[in-house]
XYZ file of C-alpha atoms in Angstrom:
748
model
C -15.488 -2.810 30.906
C -15.220 -6.306 32.312
C -13.194 -6.371 35.506
C -10.072 -8.498 35.246
C -9.675 -11.230 37.853
C -7.304 -10.335 40.663
C -4.132 -12.195 41.403
C -5.627 -13.862 44.476
C -8.633 -15.116 42.494
C -6.485 -16.499 39.696
C -4.158 -18.301 42.085
C -6.763 -19.516 44.564
C -7.153 -22.891 42.933
C -3.427 -23.293 42.319
C -2.609 -22.731 45.996
C -5.466 -24.771 47.423
C -3.744 -28.141 47.306
C -0.386 -27.968 48.993
C 2.002 -30.884 48.717
C 4.479 -31.895 51.393
C 7.550 -29.697 51.794
C 10.602 -30.859 49.871
C 13.660 -30.690 52.084
C 17.074 -29.647 50.722
C 18.861 -32.320 48.782
C 19.170 -34.033 45.428
C 15.997 -35.492 43.933
C 15.912 -38.885 42.353
C 14.937 -38.884 38.679
C 11.232 -39.702 38.370
C 9.721 -41.854 35.661
C 8.193 -38.931 33.755
C 11.117 -36.835 32.512
C 10.720 -33.083 32.217
C 11.070 -31.704 28.708
C 11.004 -28.201 27.199
C 11.489 -27.255 23.539
C 12.404 -30.840 22.668
C 15.095 -31.197 25.342
C 15.307 -33.012 28.648
C 15.649 -30.437 31.401
C 16.517 -30.113 35.044
C 14.733 -27.706 37.377
C 16.847 -26.085 40.070
C 15.354 -24.219 43.037
C 18.019 -22.193 44.847
C 17.735 -19.730 47.729
C 19.265 -16.271 47.456
C 17.826 -14.677 50.588
C 14.690 -14.808 52.710
C 12.923 -12.779 50.024
C 14.464 -14.092 46.791
C 14.485 -17.502 45.149
C 16.240 -18.526 41.948
C 14.234 -20.637 39.486
C 16.355 -22.280 36.800
C 15.456 -24.663 33.984
C 18.490 -26.044 32.129
C 18.960 -28.675 29.407
C 20.489 -31.962 30.491
C 23.220 -33.535 28.405
C 22.777 -37.040 27.051
C 24.044 -39.971 29.092
C 26.962 -40.279 26.686
C 27.972 -36.797 27.794
C 27.852 -37.703 31.496
C 24.268 -36.490 31.826
C 25.302 -33.194 33.392
C 23.028 -30.129 33.365
C 24.100 -27.148 31.267
C 25.794 -24.325 33.129
C 24.055 -20.946 33.100
C 26.476 -18.544 31.448
C 26.788 -15.057 32.890
C 26.420 -11.811 30.938
C 28.133 -9.592 33.492
C 24.945 -8.330 35.125
C 25.064 -10.426 38.308
C 27.544 -9.737 41.097
C 28.164 -13.453 41.539
C 27.319 -16.655 39.713
C 25.808 -18.456 42.683
C 24.347 -17.747 46.105
C 24.661 -21.341 47.229
C 23.665 -24.842 46.117
C 20.095 -25.617 45.064
C 17.581 -26.663 47.677
C 16.255 -29.126 45.124
C 16.964 -30.364 41.625
C 14.286 -32.115 39.599
C 14.604 -34.066 36.360
C 11.302 -35.807 36.635
C 8.082 -35.095 38.454
C 5.150 -37.455 38.913
C 3.284 -35.199 41.377
C 3.597 -31.584 42.548
C 6.327 -30.814 45.073
C 6.608 -27.830 47.391
C 9.967 -26.370 48.355
C 10.506 -23.958 51.242
C 12.921 -21.186 50.263
C 13.350 -18.464 52.848
C 10.004 -16.783 53.406
C 8.583 -18.348 50.241
C 6.931 -21.610 49.223
C 7.516 -22.763 45.661
C 5.222 -25.491 44.363
C 6.555 -27.167 41.232
C 4.309 -29.172 38.923
C 4.715 -30.782 35.511
C 2.901 -30.814 32.164
C 3.243 -27.933 31.792
C 6.089 -27.066 34.121
C 4.670 -24.529 36.550
C 5.911 -22.629 39.593
C 3.299 -21.465 42.095
C 4.831 -19.096 44.605
C 3.202 -18.385 47.946
C 4.137 -16.662 51.187
C 5.186 -18.470 54.341
C 1.524 -18.540 55.392
C 0.371 -19.832 52.039
C -0.940 -16.582 50.532
C -0.569 -16.807 46.731
C 1.877 -14.350 45.136
C 2.551 -15.466 41.552
C 2.251 -18.390 39.179
C 4.487 -19.089 36.163
C 3.926 -21.707 33.475
C 6.465 -22.829 30.886
C 5.151 -24.028 27.534
C 6.919 -27.304 26.830
C 6.863 -26.818 23.031
C 7.862 -23.166 22.616
C 9.529 -22.265 25.895
C 7.159 -19.291 26.316
C 6.765 -18.394 29.980
C 3.419 -17.066 31.164
C 2.705 -15.426 34.506
C -0.134 -13.592 36.232
C -0.484 -9.944 35.261
C -2.785 -8.976 38.124
C -4.532 -5.670 38.758
C -1.583 -3.726 40.168
C 0.836 -1.618 38.150
C 3.859 -3.249 36.517
C 6.908 -0.986 36.599
C 10.624 -1.094 35.811
C 12.051 -2.642 32.591
C 14.684 0.045 32.146
C 14.790 3.327 30.247
C 12.286 4.072 27.499
C 9.589 1.911 25.984
C 5.830 2.249 26.554
C 5.132 4.272 29.692
C 4.239 4.255 32.651
C 2.470 1.131 33.859
C 3.711 -1.592 31.504
C 0.376 -3.447 31.533
C -1.347 -3.471 28.159
C 1.900 -3.139 26.209
C 4.215 -5.391 24.253
C 7.940 -4.695 24.502
C 10.566 -6.329 22.280
C 13.273 -5.016 24.638
C 15.338 -3.663 21.742
C 18.328 -1.665 22.929
C 19.341 1.678 21.462
C 17.832 4.680 19.757
C 15.921 2.502 17.304
C 14.133 0.710 20.093
C 10.891 2.653 20.579
C 9.677 6.129 19.558
C 12.991 7.966 19.772
C 11.615 11.550 19.365
C 9.429 11.335 22.476
C 10.578 8.301 24.482
C 14.298 8.494 23.784
C 16.824 5.709 23.661
C 15.897 2.290 25.007
C 18.029 0.638 27.672
C 16.040 -2.520 28.397
C 16.504 -4.039 31.840
C 14.513 -7.280 32.359
C 13.660 -6.321 35.947
C 9.882 -6.263 36.312
C 8.224 -4.922 39.459
C 4.702 -5.902 40.427
C 3.598 -3.148 42.785
C 1.466 -5.673 44.691
C 4.663 -6.930 46.314
C 6.845 -8.938 43.937
C 9.498 -8.546 41.250
C 11.365 -10.731 38.748
C 14.779 -10.438 37.183
C 15.095 -12.436 33.949
C 18.770 -13.310 33.828
C 18.380 -15.731 30.903
C 17.238 -15.736 28.162
C 16.553 -12.357 26.558
C 13.230 -11.849 24.788
C 9.910 -10.042 24.408
C 7.393 -9.172 27.125
C 3.677 -9.239 26.319
C 1.493 -7.672 29.024
C -1.695 -7.401 26.955
C -3.701 -10.091 28.748
C -4.647 -11.207 32.237
C -1.774 -13.611 31.794
C 1.466 -11.955 30.743
C 4.032 -13.721 28.577
C 7.777 -13.752 28.172
C 8.702 -14.951 24.694
C 12.250 -16.056 23.891
C 13.614 -15.179 20.468
C 12.918 -18.760 19.342
C 12.332 -22.194 20.934
C 16.018 -22.909 20.324
C 16.891 -19.921 22.506
C 14.373 -20.658 25.272
C 16.870 -22.444 27.504
C 18.386 -22.025 29.924
C 15.660 -20.153 31.766
C 17.046 -18.362 34.806
C 14.740 -16.148 36.868
C 15.211 -14.491 40.249
C 11.855 -14.040 41.975
C 11.538 -11.492 44.788
C 8.613 -11.067 47.155
C 8.358 -8.459 49.918
C 5.667 -6.197 51.316
C 8.120 -3.299 51.627
C 9.230 -1.719 48.315
C 12.572 -0.807 49.890
C 13.273 -4.498 50.395
C 12.507 -5.224 46.735
C 15.016 -2.574 45.669
C 17.584 -3.934 48.146
C 17.181 -7.421 46.680
C 17.831 -6.099 43.173
C 21.024 -4.501 44.489
C 21.934 -7.828 46.101
C 21.703 -9.446 42.652
C 23.218 -6.845 40.340
C 25.248 -4.737 42.749
C 25.019 -1.519 44.719
C 25.748 1.740 42.947
C 29.194 3.269 43.316
C 29.547 6.939 44.194
C 30.574 9.296 41.391
C 32.421 12.505 42.269
C 30.427 15.257 43.936
C 31.051 17.656 41.047
C 29.100 15.389 38.688
C 25.900 16.443 40.488
C 26.531 20.105 39.781
C 25.366 21.785 36.588
C 26.983 20.518 33.371
C 27.121 22.699 30.259
C 27.588 20.984 26.919
C 29.043 22.649 23.793
C 28.708 22.003 20.046
C 30.391 23.422 16.939
C 33.152 25.386 18.620
C 34.343 28.563 16.897
C 37.699 29.248 18.547
C 39.890 29.007 21.606
C 38.674 32.448 22.604
C 35.046 31.314 22.528
C 35.809 28.332 24.776
C 37.425 30.510 27.418
C 34.826 33.269 27.058
C 31.904 30.882 27.697
C 33.588 29.676 30.884
C 34.353 33.189 32.133
C 30.777 34.298 31.440
C 29.461 31.740 33.929
C 31.727 33.132 36.620
C 31.126 36.790 35.740
C 27.357 36.315 35.770
C 27.604 34.170 38.923
C 25.691 31.307 37.329
C 26.730 28.101 39.139
C 28.388 25.487 36.937
C 30.847 22.647 37.538
C 31.446 20.922 34.215
C 32.033 21.906 30.597
C 31.493 19.140 28.047
C 32.797 19.251 24.467
C 31.285 17.320 21.567
C 33.460 15.532 19.045
C 33.975 16.539 15.405
C 31.879 14.384 13.109
C 28.843 14.850 15.315
C 29.243 18.556 14.617
C 31.446 20.444 12.122
C 33.973 21.618 14.698
C 34.347 19.756 17.975
C 37.213 19.006 20.339
C 38.859 16.325 18.154
C 39.784 15.963 14.483
C 37.135 13.408 13.515
C 34.614 10.965 14.862
C 36.399 8.376 16.986
C 39.693 10.262 17.056
C 41.670 11.173 20.184
C 43.658 13.892 18.394
C 42.719 17.457 19.265
C 41.200 19.894 16.786
C 43.979 22.489 16.631
C 41.674 25.187 15.216
C 39.884 25.473 18.574
C 42.226 23.625 20.954
C 45.715 24.655 19.758
C 47.103 24.070 23.261
C 44.696 21.645 24.965
C 46.694 21.135 28.151
C 46.952 24.874 28.728
C 43.231 25.388 27.993
C 42.280 22.666 30.457
C 44.537 24.261 33.055
C 42.845 27.631 32.462
C 39.438 26.007 32.944
C 40.659 24.297 36.104
C 41.796 27.640 37.482
C 38.228 28.839 37.016
C 37.107 25.679 38.863
C 35.579 23.923 35.874
C 35.862 20.222 35.136
C 36.150 19.124 31.501
C 34.552 16.099 29.858
C 35.052 14.897 26.277
C 32.653 13.151 23.902
C 33.994 9.859 22.495
C 32.716 6.916 20.461
C 33.768 3.305 20.173
C 34.015 2.064 16.585
C 33.406 -1.607 17.226
C 30.367 -3.782 17.810
C 32.079 -5.859 20.480
C 34.180 -5.143 23.555
C 35.829 -7.781 25.694
C 37.977 -8.022 28.774
C 38.943 -5.292 31.204
C 41.564 -2.569 31.443
C 43.576 -4.884 33.686
C 44.268 -7.285 30.814
C 47.469 -7.114 28.837
C 47.751 -4.969 25.715
C 50.999 -5.448 23.866
C 52.752 -2.416 22.346
C 51.341 -1.744 18.899
C 48.141 -3.712 19.591
C 45.231 -1.482 18.575
C 42.504 -4.119 18.632
C 39.375 -2.033 19.327
C 37.568 -5.075 20.730
C 39.946 -5.320 23.691
C 38.967 -3.002 26.533
C 42.573 -2.405 27.604
C 43.749 -1.573 24.088
C 40.765 0.691 23.524
C 41.400 2.480 26.818
C 45.041 3.103 25.942
C 43.892 5.602 23.297
C 42.342 7.759 26.042
C 45.338 7.975 28.318
C 47.390 10.686 26.620
C 44.391 13.043 26.703
C 43.536 11.996 30.241
C 47.098 12.902 31.250
C 46.448 16.470 30.067
C 43.888 16.864 32.840
C 40.617 15.706 31.264
C 38.178 14.999 34.103
C 35.503 12.838 32.508
C 34.170 11.127 29.410
C 30.981 11.062 27.404
C 30.904 7.670 25.591
C 28.228 7.950 22.908
C 26.558 5.406 20.629
C 27.024 1.682 21.296
C 23.597 0.522 20.123
C 24.902 -2.630 18.357
C 26.880 -3.778 21.402
C 25.631 -6.967 23.022
C 24.879 -7.085 26.756
C 28.342 -8.210 27.839
C 29.991 -5.573 25.624
C 27.790 -2.794 27.003
C 28.758 -3.687 30.532
C 32.406 -4.057 29.514
C 32.294 -0.476 28.231
C 30.642 0.781 31.421
C 33.321 -0.980 33.416
C 36.124 0.330 31.214
C 35.200 3.956 31.901
C 35.140 3.281 35.648
C 38.327 1.244 35.997
C 40.346 2.850 33.181
C 40.757 6.287 34.788
C 41.797 4.614 38.036
C 44.910 3.194 36.347
C 46.361 6.705 36.360
C 44.369 8.319 39.173
C 43.748 5.449 41.586
C 42.207 7.561 44.332
C 39.921 9.679 42.175
C 36.321 8.713 41.426
C 35.778 8.713 37.629
C 32.906 10.273 35.698
C 31.338 8.927 32.507
C 28.033 9.779 30.811
C 26.751 6.811 28.770
C 24.055 6.282 26.172
C 23.936 2.507 26.672
C 24.201 0.042 29.491
C 22.464 -2.822 31.231
C 21.629 -4.252 34.636
C 24.718 -3.842 36.791
C 25.920 -0.609 35.188
C 25.350 1.096 38.544
C 28.388 -0.778 39.912
C 30.500 1.506 37.712
C 28.775 4.767 38.738
C 27.581 5.120 35.135
C 25.455 8.116 34.265
C 22.850 7.651 31.523
C 20.976 10.140 29.382
C 17.900 9.546 27.266
C 19.378 10.182 23.818
C 18.456 12.341 20.844
C 14.926 13.342 21.802
C 12.890 16.126 20.220
C 11.974 19.478 21.732
C 8.247 18.867 22.148
C 5.866 19.165 25.071
C 4.928 15.514 24.633
C 8.595 14.549 25.054
C 8.870 16.526 28.270
C 5.656 14.993 29.586
C 6.655 11.394 28.881
C 10.134 11.850 30.357
C 8.746 12.024 33.890
C 7.512 8.400 33.888
C 10.671 7.423 31.999
C 12.720 8.951 34.824
C 10.741 6.981 37.401
C 10.974 3.621 35.603
C 14.678 4.101 34.898
C 15.344 4.752 38.577
C 13.280 1.708 39.589
C 15.439 -0.357 37.217
C 18.591 0.213 39.240
C 19.966 3.113 37.161
C 20.216 5.943 39.699
C 22.287 8.507 37.763
C 19.983 9.571 34.936
C 19.084 12.723 33.052
C 18.285 14.307 29.705
C 19.374 16.876 27.154
C 17.696 19.918 28.709
C 15.259 21.263 26.152
C 15.517 18.163 23.952
C 18.304 17.465 21.484
C 16.455 18.256 18.236
C 14.878 21.738 18.176
C 11.368 22.023 16.755
C 8.810 24.808 16.434
C 7.824 24.028 20.042
C 11.314 24.967 21.255
C 10.541 28.269 23.004
C 11.826 30.118 26.044
C 8.880 28.856 28.088
C 9.525 25.277 26.999
C 13.229 25.496 27.834
C 12.508 26.858 31.297
C 10.005 24.112 32.102
C 12.541 21.462 31.082
C 15.294 23.262 33.005
C 13.152 23.164 36.143
C 12.511 19.429 35.709
C 16.208 18.744 35.086
C 17.235 20.576 38.241
C 15.549 17.680 40.052
C 17.193 14.915 38.036
C 20.481 13.321 39.134
C 22.118 14.449 35.856
C 21.678 18.213 35.404
C 23.025 18.892 31.915
C 22.055 21.145 29.014
C 22.830 19.964 25.491
C 21.357 20.066 21.999
C 21.419 21.600 18.561
C 21.162 25.394 18.266
C 23.473 24.973 21.226
C 23.828 28.603 22.307
C 20.195 28.502 23.382
C 21.327 25.853 25.879
C 23.295 28.493 27.754
C 21.380 30.080 30.670
C 21.842 33.507 29.066
C 21.442 32.310 25.476
C 17.786 33.298 25.073
C 18.558 37.007 25.282
C 21.390 37.338 22.756
C 19.591 36.926 19.442
C 22.068 34.164 18.534
C 20.834 30.547 18.576
C 24.261 29.309 17.565
C 25.118 27.311 14.447
C 22.021 26.103 12.625
C 21.935 22.290 12.720
C 18.542 20.966 11.709
C 19.549 18.512 8.991
C 19.113 14.731 9.307
C 16.103 15.035 11.596
C 12.577 15.325 10.196
C 10.524 17.979 11.946
C 13.553 19.952 13.126
C 13.179 23.730 13.007
C 14.968 26.920 13.989
C 13.354 28.638 17.011
C 11.265 31.657 16.109
C 13.322 34.857 16.146
C 10.791 36.435 18.524
C 12.004 34.017 21.191
C 15.623 35.117 21.054
C 15.375 38.313 23.110
C 13.753 37.122 26.318
C 15.225 38.634 29.505
C 13.173 36.330 31.779
C 15.116 33.157 31.062
C 18.466 33.920 32.687
C 17.146 34.942 36.140
C 14.848 31.914 36.278
C 17.709 29.607 35.293
C 19.783 31.293 38.002
C 17.037 30.586 40.554
C 17.126 26.855 39.846
C 20.892 26.680 39.528
C 21.232 28.252 42.957
C 18.522 25.999 44.398
C 20.303 22.917 43.044
C 23.526 23.953 44.752
C 21.773 24.909 47.998
C 20.148 21.459 48.062
C 23.454 19.664 47.429
C 23.786 18.432 51.052
C 20.349 16.809 50.736
C 21.064 15.404 47.259
C 24.525 14.067 48.103
C 23.126 12.345 51.186
C 20.491 10.708 48.982
C 23.285 9.537 46.669
C 25.041 7.963 49.639
C 21.798 6.276 50.729
C 21.386 4.878 47.220
C 24.839 3.275 47.359
C 24.092 1.541 50.662
C 20.410 0.620 50.335
C 19.551 0.317 46.637
C 16.883 3.028 46.954
C 17.077 5.444 43.995
C 17.510 9.199 44.312
C 14.497 9.959 42.118
C 11.668 7.859 43.544
C 8.279 6.587 42.470
C 5.619 7.462 45.039
C 5.039 3.686 45.288
C 8.359 3.297 47.105
C 7.007 5.091 50.184
C 3.231 4.820 49.736
C 2.590 1.257 48.447
C -0.825 1.088 50.134
C -2.101 4.229 48.368
C -3.482 3.189 44.933
C -3.455 6.766 43.649
C 0.174 7.254 44.667
C 1.178 3.926 43.097
C -0.440 4.917 39.793
C 1.015 8.445 39.817
C 3.269 8.951 36.795
C 3.608 12.732 36.543
C 5.282 13.495 39.872
C 7.928 11.864 42.024
C 9.879 12.062 45.249
C 13.333 13.623 45.316
C 14.965 11.576 48.028
C 12.592 10.644 50.829
C 11.097 13.982 51.691
C 10.602 16.326 48.711
C 7.805 15.832 46.181
C 8.385 17.270 42.687
C 5.540 17.993 40.260
C 7.050 19.327 36.985
C 4.947 21.591 34.783
C 4.631 19.979 31.341
C 1.748 21.867 29.715
C 2.275 24.849 27.419
C 0.918 28.088 28.856
C 0.045 26.449 32.179
C -1.230 28.729 34.965
C -2.001 25.836 37.319
C -0.903 22.268 37.851
C -2.842 19.385 39.419
C -0.894 17.921 42.326
C -1.599 14.779 44.326
C -0.127 14.559 47.814
C -0.116 11.205 49.608
C -1.471 10.950 53.162
C -0.071 13.102 55.943
C 0.838 16.752 56.225
C 2.883 18.504 53.543
C 4.300 21.997 53.127
C 4.572 24.073 49.974
C 8.337 24.628 49.593
C 7.889 28.125 48.182
C 5.144 29.534 50.432
C 5.434 27.234 53.500
C 1.672 26.740 53.294
C 0.569 23.650 55.243
C -1.463 21.198 53.121
C -3.276 18.053 54.198
C -2.367 15.075 52.012
C -4.579 12.357 50.549
C -6.092 14.798 48.074
C -5.582 16.183 44.586
C -5.789 19.915 44.043
C -4.841 22.680 41.614
C -1.659 24.548 42.442
C -1.287 27.913 40.725
C 1.989 28.347 38.840
C 3.762 31.083 36.972
C 6.698 30.769 34.597
C 9.275 30.544 37.372
C 7.490 27.968 39.545
C 7.688 24.207 39.697
C 5.474 22.841 42.513
C 7.574 21.388 45.333
C 6.213 19.942 48.566
C 8.042 18.853 51.693
C 6.766 16.061 53.947
C 5.971 16.829 57.598
C 8.766 15.547 59.815
C 11.425 16.504 57.292
C 14.772 17.902 58.373
C 15.874 19.624 55.169
C 19.569 20.558 54.978
C 20.341 23.529 52.748
C 23.810 24.873 52.096
C 24.854 28.319 50.911
C 24.758 29.280 47.237
C 27.971 28.154 45.536
C 29.382 28.717 42.074
C 30.829 25.185 42.071
C 30.418 22.366 44.570
C 33.916 22.640 46.076
C 33.729 26.401 46.663
C 34.532 27.350 50.245
C 31.741 29.534 51.568
C 31.674 30.650 55.183
C 27.902 30.541 55.677
C 26.578 27.783 57.964
C 24.559 24.741 57.005
C 20.866 25.453 57.432
C 18.445 22.816 58.787
C 14.787 23.590 58.175
C 12.306 21.560 60.235
C 8.810 20.876 58.941
C 6.448 20.181 61.847
C 3.624 17.648 62.024
C 5.447 14.333 62.485
C 8.593 12.810 63.921
C 11.425 12.545 61.422
C 15.074 11.797 60.841
C 17.829 12.501 58.348
C 21.354 11.183 57.825
C 23.663 13.857 56.438
C 26.672 12.530 54.527
C 29.800 14.464 53.684
C 33.259 13.534 52.424
C 35.931 15.150 50.261
C 33.692 14.554 47.211
C 36.427 13.215 44.979
C 38.423 10.322 46.481
C 37.704 6.809 47.740
C 38.850 7.755 51.240
C 35.311 7.441 52.571
C 35.856 3.683 52.318
C 38.587 4.150 54.947
C 36.422 6.107 57.353
C 37.233 9.563 55.968
C 33.644 10.796 56.011
C 31.302 12.659 58.294
C 27.775 11.590 59.043
C 25.426 13.584 61.222
C 22.401 11.658 62.484
C 19.465 14.012 62.943
C 16.254 13.077 64.753
C 13.246 15.360 65.188
C 10.873 14.759 68.139
C 7.771 16.638 67.063
C 5.789 16.590 70.317
C 8.813 17.762 72.336
C 9.996 20.168 69.622
C 13.525 18.852 70.053
C 16.156 18.148 67.401
C 18.881 15.622 68.313
C 22.242 15.669 66.542
C 24.917 12.981 66.830
C 27.922 11.747 64.893
C 27.196 8.661 62.797
C 28.950 5.477 63.819
C 32.112 4.890 61.810
C 32.461 8.530 60.791
C 34.439 11.444 62.160
C 34.308 15.208 62.139
C 35.725 16.748 58.989
C 37.076 20.291 58.823
C 35.964 22.877 59.554
C 35.441 21.626 63.096
C 33.388 22.495 65.030
C 30.509 23.124 62.637
C 28.188 26.107 62.769
C 24.625 25.036 62.017
C 21.505 27.162 61.775
C 18.269 25.400 62.790
C 14.958 26.862 61.590
C 11.406 26.074 62.652
C 8.935 28.522 61.194
C 10.006 31.944 62.452
C 12.325 30.471 65.094
C 16.057 30.247 64.374
C 18.718 28.719 66.624
C 22.475 28.911 66.076
C 24.131 25.612 67.004
C 27.756 24.551 67.281
C 28.307 20.833 66.606
C 31.668 19.320 67.474
C 30.802 15.640 67.186
C 29.264 15.246 70.627
C 25.557 14.461 70.808
C 23.406 17.511 71.489
C 19.722 18.417 71.683
C 18.262 21.628 70.326
C 14.933 22.818 71.771
C 12.753 24.934 69.531
């Protein structure tokens, strides 16, 4: 195969001749006017930060219309409309000009309009050319992986694919790849990224020169692109958060296990399912109820209704109170029957106004049920909604609950969204996928690309929504293991009783719902009496809850840095080509590597560990990284590896996240490198952490000295119980420590 030219080779000629730097200010109109798609245009070069520059091409009005450039309209994705005035504006260009913007140099040339972007020292990074007839933008593909672009679509490396960026479940291969939530945030793993704010269109990565095609030449303008360049992946993610916003923190309970229900039989069944979790001591925080219309008998009377189904919820407030007494949260499935949503919940809604297109009026329908004690919402559908409407819905489910519970963090699980949805703590799941091994396999790269696209709170229907002949006990367990290391840990799907941790040993798959989906099938009866499933589910439920201090701290880090919880290996090993290209494993936070088993009947699993020393989580075996090897697995094992230098906090087993358990926090040290960890803790439900009501413990491990340092994070304070009992473990050594907020050192 012919080797494609590298980015440096392609750009060598373009960067060779460097024009004089253009200082900030307004450019005089040159003789040769700039035109695109039959219109006179103005080029604007604006700084955002040292690492990000905004490149905008806008039509210019005729002289009779004051000759002003068109304004770039927002779609709700950006946190602000401007980061300052342009460094330069160009309406004509007789020779190339170079503009210094932060750490970048942008050379602009005409015929065609082109932007050549280089580093401060002149090293070429990217070149973009704008076709003056069609408005098609071309840019250098390069030899490094292209990642991001949201949920779904062709996986993993986007090179070689064409993506129409169609939103919804009809976007791309629903059975295996799930719903499509296109985010025009493209990451070049060689050290750059682009966010296409305007317009929306198709990406073609099939050549050495990639293309962005607007819907038509008439829709090509304005062109508004944010270009980011940084050698550190963490900086690239931070710049995306600068543009579209940092994630908000959902409630702690939303990271516990969530059990979804379909086709409810009776009030007694609802209560019995809840009590079974507690009697069997299977950890669970949330019970979710589907709506009628999506199943024969759900929580409400019909699709889109907010009236309760009296056959199964004759006394909804009392049922919710009973569930609360058992320490369960409740979430309800809802749909929006409109193709447009405008405004916010803070707008006026006159009495009697039921306009479903107004966010405030639509939210009003929720409030009587919310007043009964409902804890969260599951807004489904929304495929026809435009970008602004999708974000308006995300925002509505964040701000709406705060009208009545202003100091309680809301929870909502969405099927649609867009760039910026993280500002509303929106969870996202991958839609109505099929129960096949191929689906499970492809969902690992989907998880990685979704996280890289600024959507941190993501998950799936455990086991796949549509059961097929491949839906077996083994398959369910492998998906359950994968899901226990996804931010959203929720089981849902048809034949819903098999989604219960104990459901595979009852002989009852639940109501048979295989209509409307080609290839759907009832699981083989031989699978319905398997005693192995429940204890293995218990193992991963308990592990999820034990790892909650680590997970919740990663959530906090995400909200302050832009780094996702579920991480591509590229984020921490950008100079390791094999790690960058790895699509079947990922990092859980900074320190834990997860390698899900996705092959039927697997007895081993190939694992690649980046450089350095790693430890097998299960056996504590020390493994040298930089190699690929076969790791033996049985039905209850998902390979997990912990990086040397890790300080891994593990809590006691809990049945729900808020359970008070007297056992101490355990800190396990993995030798072989220096390391650090920032533990975050708050009340898990309110916004009081914004007022300093949180506890942070800074932990630093000095490997050569075998000393662990503990100190209280700046701006935080000790939370009860105080002082804290902590158990520190290093191999066979265990030390009991009392931490009262004063800095201490623990020798091991």
